[in-house]
Coordinates of C-alpha atoms in Angstrom, one line a residue:
M1 CA 28.6 -38.2 108.7
K2 CA 29.5 -38.4 105.0
K3 CA 26.6 -39.1 102.7
N4 CA 26.5 -42.2 100.6
I5 CA 26.1 -41.3 96.9
A6 CA 25.1 -43.9 94.3
I7 CA 26.2 -42.8 90.8
I8 CA 24.1 -44.8 88.4
M9 CA 25.5 -45.2 84.9
G10 CA 25.2 -47.6 81.9
G11 CA 21.6 -48.2 80.9
F12 CA 19.7 -50.2 78.3
S13 CA 20.2 -48.1 75.2
S14 CA 22.8 -47.5 72.6
E15 CA 24.1 -44.6 74.8
Y16 CA 25.4 -46.9 77.6
Q17 CA 29.1 -46.3 76.8
I18 CA 28.7 -42.5 76.9
S19 CA 26.8 -42.9 80.2
L20 CA 29.7 -44.9 81.7
K21 CA 32.1 -42.1 80.8
S22 CA 29.8 -39.5 82.3
G23 CA 29.3 -41.5 85.5
N24 CA 33.1 -42.0 85.9
V25 CA 33.7 -38.3 85.6
V26 CA 31.2 -37.6 88.3
Y27 CA 32.9 -40.3 90.5
Q28 CA 36.3 -38.7 89.9
H29 CA 35.2 -35.1 90.8
L30 CA 33.0 -35.7 93.8
S31 CA 34.7 -34.6 97.1
K32 CA 36.0 -37.7 98.9
E33 CA 35.9 -35.6 102.1
K34 CA 32.2 -34.9 101.8
Y35 CA 30.8 -38.0 100.2
N36 CA 31.2 -41.8 99.9
A37 CA 30.7 -42.3 96.2
F38 CA 29.7 -45.7 94.7
R39 CA 29.7 -46.5 91.0
I40 CA 26.5 -48.4 90.2
H41 CA 26.2 -50.1 86.8
I42 CA 22.6 -50.5 85.6
F43 CA 22.2 -53.0 82.8
K44 CA 19.3 -55.3 81.7
D45 CA 21.1 -58.4 83.0
R46 CA 22.6 -57.0 86.2
W47 CA 22.6 -54.1 88.6
V48 CA 26.0 -54.0 90.4
Y49 CA 28.2 -51.9 92.5
V50 CA 31.7 -51.7 90.9
D51 CA 34.6 -50.9 93.3
D52 CA 38.0 -49.5 92.4
T53 CA 39.3 -53.0 91.6
N54 CA 36.4 -53.5 89.2
T55 CA 34.9 -56.2 91.6
E56 CA 31.2 -56.3 91.2
Y57 CA 28.7 -56.6 94.0
P58 CA 25.0 -57.2 93.2
I59 CA 22.4 -54.5 94.0
N60 CA 19.4 -55.7 96.0
K61 CA 16.5 -54.2 93.9
H62 CA 14.0 -54.6 96.7
D63 CA 15.6 -51.6 98.6
F64 CA 18.5 -50.5 96.4
S65 CA 21.2 -51.6 98.8
V66 CA 24.4 -53.6 98.4
V67 CA 26.3 -55.8 100.8
V68 CA 30.1 -55.4 100.8
N69 CA 32.3 -57.4 103.3
N70 CA 29.1 -58.5 105.2
E71 CA 28.1 -54.8 105.6
K72 CA 24.8 -53.5 104.1
I73 CA 25.2 -50.2 102.4
T74 CA 22.2 -47.9 101.6
F75 CA 22.3 -44.6 99.8
D76 CA 21.3 -41.1 100.8
V77 CA 21.2 -39.8 97.2
V78 CA 21.3 -41.2 93.7
F79 CA 23.3 -39.2 91.1
N80 CA 21.7 -40.1 87.8
A81 CA 24.2 -40.3 84.9
I82 CA 22.2 -42.7 82.7
H83 CA 21.6 -41.3 79.2
G84 CA 18.6 -42.9 77.5
S85 CA 16.6 -45.7 79.1
P86 CA 16.1 -46.3 82.0
G87 CA 17.6 -43.1 83.4
E88 CA 16.3 -40.5 81.1
D89 CA 12.8 -41.8 80.3
G90 CA 11.4 -41.9 83.9
Y91 CA 11.8 -45.5 84.9
M92 CA 14.6 -45.1 87.4
Q93 CA 13.1 -41.9 88.7
A94 CA 9.8 -43.7 89.4
Y95 CA 11.6 -46.7 91.0
L96 CA 13.6 -44.4 93.2
K97 CA 10.5 -42.3 94.2
I98 CA 8.9 -45.6 95.4
M99 CA 12.1 -46.4 97.3
G100 CA 12.1 -43.0 98.9
I101 CA 15.6 -42.2 97.7
P102 CA 16.3 -38.6 96.4
Q103 CA 17.9 -38.4 93.0
T104 CA 19.6 -35.6 91.1
S105 CA 17.6 -35.5 87.8
C106 CA 14.0 -34.4 87.1
G107 CA 10.9 -36.3 88.2
F108 CA 9.6 -39.4 86.5
Y109 CA 6.8 -37.5 84.7
Q110 CA 9.2 -34.8 83.3
A111 CA 11.7 -37.5 82.2
A112 CA 9.1 -39.5 80.4
T113 CA 7.7 -36.4 78.8
T114 CA 10.9 -34.9 77.5
F115 CA 12.2 -38.3 76.3
N116 CA 9.1 -38.7 74.1
K117 CA 9.7 -36.0 71.5
R118 CA 6.1 -36.1 70.3
D119 CA 4.6 -35.7 73.8
L120 CA 7.1 -32.9 74.6
L121 CA 6.1 -30.8 71.6
A122 CA 2.4 -31.4 72.3
I123 CA 2.8 -30.0 75.8
L124 CA 4.9 -27.0 74.9
K125 CA 3.2 -25.7 71.7
P126 CA 0.2 -24.2 73.7
Y127 CA 2.8 -22.2 75.7
G128 CA 4.1 -20.5 72.5
V129 CA 7.2 -22.7 72.1
L130 CA 7.9 -22.9 68.3
T131 CA 9.0 -26.2 66.6
A132 CA 9.5 -27.6 63.1
K133 CA 6.5 -29.1 61.2
S134 CA 6.2 -32.7 62.0
Y135 CA 4.7 -36.0 60.9
Y136 CA 4.2 -39.1 63.1
L137 CA 4.5 -42.8 62.3
N138 CA 4.1 -45.9 64.5
K139 CA 5.5 -49.3 63.6
G140 CA 2.9 -51.0 61.4
D141 CA 1.4 -47.8 60.0
E142 CA 1.0 -47.4 56.3
I143 CA 3.9 -45.4 54.9
I144 CA 2.9 -42.9 52.2
T145 CA 6.0 -41.0 51.3
A146 CA 4.1 -38.4 49.2
D147 CA 2.1 -37.4 52.3
I148 CA 5.3 -37.1 54.3
V149 CA 6.8 -34.8 51.8
D150 CA 3.6 -32.8 51.4
T151 CA 3.6 -32.2 55.2
V152 CA 7.2 -31.5 56.1
G153 CA 8.9 -30.9 52.8
L154 CA 12.5 -31.8 51.8
P155 CA 15.0 -32.0 53.1
C156 CA 13.6 -33.4 56.4
F157 CA 14.8 -35.4 59.5
V158 CA 13.5 -38.9 60.2
K159 CA 14.0 -39.6 64.0
A160 CA 13.3 -42.3 66.5
N161 CA 10.8 -40.7 68.8
K162 CA 12.4 -42.0 72.0
A163 CA 16.2 -42.1 71.6
G164 CA 19.2 -39.9 72.3
S165 CA 22.7 -39.1 71.0
S166 CA 21.3 -38.9 67.5
F167 CA 20.8 -42.7 67.3
G168 CA 18.1 -43.5 64.7
V169 CA 18.3 -40.0 63.0
T170 CA 18.7 -39.5 59.3
K171 CA 18.7 -36.4 57.2
V172 CA 16.7 -37.1 54.1
H173 CA 17.2 -35.1 50.9
T174 CA 15.0 -37.0 48.4
Q175 CA 11.7 -38.8 48.6
D176 CA 13.3 -42.2 47.7
Q177 CA 15.5 -42.0 50.8
I178 CA 12.6 -41.9 53.2
A179 CA 11.9 -45.6 53.4
S180 CA 15.5 -46.5 54.3
A181 CA 15.5 -43.7 56.9
I182 CA 12.3 -45.0 58.5
E183 CA 13.8 -48.5 58.7
T184 CA 16.8 -47.0 60.5
A185 CA 14.7 -45.1 63.0
F186 CA 12.5 -48.2 63.7
K187 CA 15.7 -50.0 64.9
E188 CA 15.8 -47.7 67.9
D189 CA 12.1 -47.2 68.6
D190 CA 8.6 -48.3 67.4
E191 CA 7.5 -44.6 67.1
I192 CA 8.9 -42.1 64.7
I193 CA 8.8 -38.3 64.3
I194 CA 9.6 -36.8 60.9
E195 CA 10.4 -33.1 61.0
S196 CA 10.9 -30.3 58.5
F197 CA 14.5 -29.1 58.0
L198 CA 15.2 -25.8 59.7
S199 CA 18.1 -23.8 58.2
G200 CA 19.8 -21.5 60.8
T201 CA 22.3 -21.3 63.6
E202 CA 22.0 -24.2 66.1
V203 CA 22.5 -23.6 69.8
S204 CA 22.4 -25.6 73.0
V205 CA 21.1 -24.0 76.2
G206 CA 21.7 -25.5 79.6
V207 CA 19.4 -24.7 82.5
I208 CA 20.0 -25.8 86.1
N209 CA 18.7 -25.1 89.6
Y210 CA 21.9 -23.6 91.1
K211 CA 21.7 -23.0 94.8
G212 CA 17.9 -22.6 94.6
T213 CA 17.8 -20.3 91.6
I214 CA 16.8 -21.4 88.0
T215 CA 19.9 -20.5 86.1
V216 CA 20.4 -20.3 82.3
L217 CA 24.0 -21.1 81.5
P218 CA 26.1 -19.5 78.7
I219 CA 24.9 -20.6 75.3
T220 CA 26.8 -23.0 73.0
E221 CA 26.8 -22.7 69.3
I222 CA 26.9 -26.0 67.4
V223 CA 28.8 -26.1 64.1
S224 CA 28.9 -29.6 62.7
E225 CA 31.4 -30.7 60.0
N226 CA 28.8 -33.4 59.0
D227 CA 25.4 -32.8 57.4
F228 CA 23.9 -32.3 60.9
F229 CA 24.8 -32.7 64.6
D230 CA 24.9 -36.5 64.5
Y231 CA 26.7 -39.1 66.7
E232 CA 30.1 -38.4 65.0
A233 CA 29.7 -34.7 65.5
K234 CA 28.7 -35.1 69.1
Y235 CA 31.2 -37.6 70.3
L236 CA 34.0 -38.1 67.7
G237 CA 35.1 -34.5 67.2
K238 CA 33.3 -33.8 64.0
S239 CA 31.9 -30.4 65.3
Q240 CA 32.8 -27.2 66.9
E241 CA 31.1 -26.2 70.1
I242 CA 31.5 -22.5 70.6
T243 CA 30.7 -21.0 74.0
P244 CA 29.5 -18.3 74.2
A245 CA 27.6 -18.6 70.9
R246 CA 28.2 -16.1 68.2
I247 CA 24.6 -14.8 68.2
S248 CA 23.0 -11.4 68.5
K249 CA 21.9 -9.9 71.8
T250 CA 18.3 -10.2 70.6
Q251 CA 18.8 -13.9 69.7
E252 CA 20.5 -14.5 73.1
T253 CA 17.6 -12.8 75.0
N254 CA 15.0 -14.8 73.1
V255 CA 16.6 -18.2 73.4
R256 CA 17.4 -17.7 77.1
A257 CA 13.8 -16.8 77.8
A258 CA 12.6 -19.9 75.8
A259 CA 14.9 -22.3 77.6
K260 CA 13.9 -20.9 81.0
K261 CA 10.2 -21.0 80.1
I262 CA 10.5 -24.7 79.1
Y263 CA 12.2 -25.5 82.4
E264 CA 9.5 -23.7 84.4
V265 CA 6.5 -25.0 82.3
L266 CA 7.6 -28.6 82.7
K267 CA 8.4 -28.0 86.4
M268 CA 11.9 -29.3 85.9
S269 CA 14.6 -30.0 88.4
G270 CA 18.2 -31.1 88.0
F271 CA 19.9 -30.5 84.6
S272 CA 18.3 -29.7 81.3
R273 CA 19.9 -28.9 78.0
S274 CA 17.6 -27.7 75.2
E275 CA 18.6 -27.6 71.5
F276 CA 17.3 -24.8 69.3
I277 CA 17.7 -23.5 65.7
F278 CA 17.2 -19.8 64.9
I279 CA 15.0 -18.7 62.1
N280 CA 16.1 -15.0 62.0
D281 CA 15.9 -14.0 65.7
T282 CA 13.3 -16.7 66.7
P283 CA 14.4 -19.9 68.4
Y284 CA 12.7 -23.2 67.3
L285 CA 13.0 -26.1 69.8
L286 CA 14.5 -29.4 68.6
E287 CA 14.6 -31.4 71.8
V288 CA 15.2 -31.3 75.6
N289 CA 17.8 -33.5 77.3
T290 CA 17.4 -34.1 81.0
V291 CA 20.5 -36.3 81.6
P292 CA 23.1 -34.5 79.3
G293 CA 26.7 -35.6 78.9
L294 CA 28.8 -34.9 82.0
T295 CA 32.3 -35.4 80.8
E296 CA 34.8 -32.5 80.8
A297 CA 34.3 -32.2 77.0
S298 CA 30.5 -32.3 77.2
I299 CA 28.4 -29.2 76.4
L300 CA 26.7 -28.5 79.8
P301 CA 30.0 -28.8 81.8
Q302 CA 31.6 -26.4 79.2
Q303 CA 28.8 -24.0 79.8
A304 CA 29.1 -24.3 83.6
A305 CA 32.8 -23.6 83.3
K306 CA 32.1 -20.4 81.4
A307 CA 29.7 -19.4 84.2
G308 CA 32.5 -20.0 86.7
I309 CA 31.1 -23.3 88.0
T310 CA 33.6 -26.1 88.3
L311 CA 32.7 -29.7 87.8
P312 CA 32.9 -30.5 91.6
E313 CA 30.6 -27.5 92.3
L314 CA 28.2 -28.6 89.5
F315 CA 28.0 -32.1 90.8
E316 CA 27.8 -31.2 94.5
N317 CA 25.1 -28.6 93.8
A318 CA 23.0 -31.4 92.0
I319 CA 23.3 -33.5 95.1
E320 CA 22.5 -30.7 97.6
M321 CA 19.5 -29.7 95.5
A322 CA 18.2 -33.3 95.5
L323 CA 18.5 -33.4 99.3

């Protein structure tokens, strides 16, 4: 019997278009001999199964099923390809846990923790994971720019605390730019994290559970044409992503250990992609992504390819590990 796989994609955030691309790549590469794959679009106004003619069938949220031609279809596994909310912040994971349906990403607690940059750093710091200096603001707090500069220095990064794909992120060079950057970040979230600028080589490190073994994939070096690895650099070709990274053996050893440690400390499952910047040989953590891009051009699939893992193998492994 072939397993029914629901590939969830879309979401509630600014990242929904990227998620649709990721989900469609998963759909294209899953074995039709092994699986019945279903594209499920999750949006605020509708949850629908979209067939190959783009006909939409509503999902019954009471049991996550769909009726097609008078036949009720349920799902053995959910493949999570939603970047941002509700697929990367824990909401879908918690819902599916209640429904008793296995899914390919991490658990709801791990998703919520990693999606909240401030919470993530608080958990990892006692384990020796190094990060930039930071300053926190909630919407409605008094903004004292002199205090911000005293704490994190200039230049610095103003970031939405819970957002992905560099939405709501501004690199600030002068004190008079801070207020505008904060306004931009608050458009994405009601919490902000402001971090000191770290000057060094930036790398991205994928970690997966591959056939039952926690596996650190080949490391990618990020070289942005823009001032930092922003949306244009990530998705519009304004960067070089070099795999394997041009780093020393010591740097490689240190960052592989850090990425694996994070995966283990957080009790992760599924995919993770952690971003670091080196200060000399020491990696400083920027963030952890738990539903990274899954297109052919995305970083983690590039890393998997360098490790000899094809997209069908990568996706099938995620399903089998969920089961």
